[in-house]
XYZ file of C-alpha atoms in Angstrom:
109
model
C 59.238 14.482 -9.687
C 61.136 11.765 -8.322
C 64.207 10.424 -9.510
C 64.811 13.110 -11.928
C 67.246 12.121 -15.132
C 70.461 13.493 -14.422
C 70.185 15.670 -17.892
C 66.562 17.303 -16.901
C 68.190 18.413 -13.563
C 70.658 20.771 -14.920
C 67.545 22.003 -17.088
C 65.172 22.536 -14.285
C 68.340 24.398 -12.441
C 67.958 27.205 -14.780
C 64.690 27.645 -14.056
C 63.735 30.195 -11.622
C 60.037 29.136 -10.531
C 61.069 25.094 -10.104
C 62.972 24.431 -6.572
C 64.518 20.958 -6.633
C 65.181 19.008 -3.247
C 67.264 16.221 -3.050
C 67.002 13.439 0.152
C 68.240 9.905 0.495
C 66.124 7.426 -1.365
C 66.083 3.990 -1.661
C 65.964 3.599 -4.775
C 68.820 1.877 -6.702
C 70.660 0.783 -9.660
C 72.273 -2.833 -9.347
C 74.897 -4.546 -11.206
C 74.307 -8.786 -10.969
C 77.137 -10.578 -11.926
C 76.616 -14.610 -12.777
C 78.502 -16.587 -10.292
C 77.919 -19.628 -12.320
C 80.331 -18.899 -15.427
C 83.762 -17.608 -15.406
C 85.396 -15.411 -14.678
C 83.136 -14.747 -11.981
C 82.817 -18.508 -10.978
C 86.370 -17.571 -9.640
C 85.777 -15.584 -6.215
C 89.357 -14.221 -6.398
C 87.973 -12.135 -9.740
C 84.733 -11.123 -8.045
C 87.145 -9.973 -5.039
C 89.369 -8.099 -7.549
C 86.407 -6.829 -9.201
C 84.906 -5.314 -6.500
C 88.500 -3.180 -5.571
C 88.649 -2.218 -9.086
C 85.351 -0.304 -8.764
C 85.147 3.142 -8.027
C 81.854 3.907 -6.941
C 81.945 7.303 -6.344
C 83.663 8.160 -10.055
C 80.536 6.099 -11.831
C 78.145 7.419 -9.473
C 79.194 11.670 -10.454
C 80.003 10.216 -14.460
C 76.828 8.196 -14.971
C 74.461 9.880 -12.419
C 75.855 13.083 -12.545
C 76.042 12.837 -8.907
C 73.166 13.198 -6.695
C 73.732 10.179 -5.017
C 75.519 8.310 -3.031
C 77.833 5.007 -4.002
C 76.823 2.152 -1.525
C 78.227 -1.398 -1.918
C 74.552 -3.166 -1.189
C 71.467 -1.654 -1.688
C 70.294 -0.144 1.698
C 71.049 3.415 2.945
C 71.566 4.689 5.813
C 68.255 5.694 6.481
C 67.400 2.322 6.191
C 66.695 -0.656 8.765
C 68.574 -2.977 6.893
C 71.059 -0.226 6.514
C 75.049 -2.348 8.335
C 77.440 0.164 8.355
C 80.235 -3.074 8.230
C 79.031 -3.739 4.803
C 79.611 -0.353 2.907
C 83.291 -0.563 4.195
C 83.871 -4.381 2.533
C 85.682 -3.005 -0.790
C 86.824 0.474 -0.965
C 88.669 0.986 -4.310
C 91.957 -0.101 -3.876
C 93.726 -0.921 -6.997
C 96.909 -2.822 -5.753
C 94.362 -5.283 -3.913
C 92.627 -5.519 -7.065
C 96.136 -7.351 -8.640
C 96.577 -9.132 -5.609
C 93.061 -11.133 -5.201
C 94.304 -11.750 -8.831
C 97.629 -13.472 -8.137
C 96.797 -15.848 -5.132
C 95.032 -18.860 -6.095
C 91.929 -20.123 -4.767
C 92.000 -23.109 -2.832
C 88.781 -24.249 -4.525
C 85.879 -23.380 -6.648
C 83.720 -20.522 -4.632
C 86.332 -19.964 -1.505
């Protein structure tokens, strides 16, 4: 089965005749945020947004897990896989506050 519900995999655990691989995927679960109204029209808040995240805690809580947190939506088994990107906003919650506290010089910078 792929892409087995977090809830049916600590099921089929108990189950002594089912034998359940895991292996990097591509497939993913997004989060779109609209540029085009506020607060995210502001790029300090998608900045501070982005440090306030911490994918690894949502990825055990909601996923229970099995995967890994990534930033954009390729892996590393992918081509379009850039190691540069997954680094671009580790959590860090005093960055969070202080994307928050310098203006932007305008709209989108």
């Amino acid at each position: 089965m792929y892409q087995l519900p977090p809830r049916q995999k600590a099921i089929l655990e108990r189950a002594s005749s089912i034998k359940i691989f895991n292996g990097p995927t591509l497939y993913v679960f997004q989060i779109f945020l609209n540029w085009a109204k506020p607060p995210f029209d502001n790029i300090k808040v998608r900045q501070a947004f982005n440090f306030a995240i911490d994918r690894e805690t949502f990825v055990k809580a909601a996923l229970a897990g099995p995967c890994g947190a990534r930033l954009h939506e390729s892996t590393e088994i992918a081509l379009a896989y850039d190691k540069s990107v997954a680094a671009l906003y580790p959590m860090i919650p005093t960055r969070r506050a202080s994307c928050l506290r310098r203006p932007a010089s305008r709209r989108g910078t």
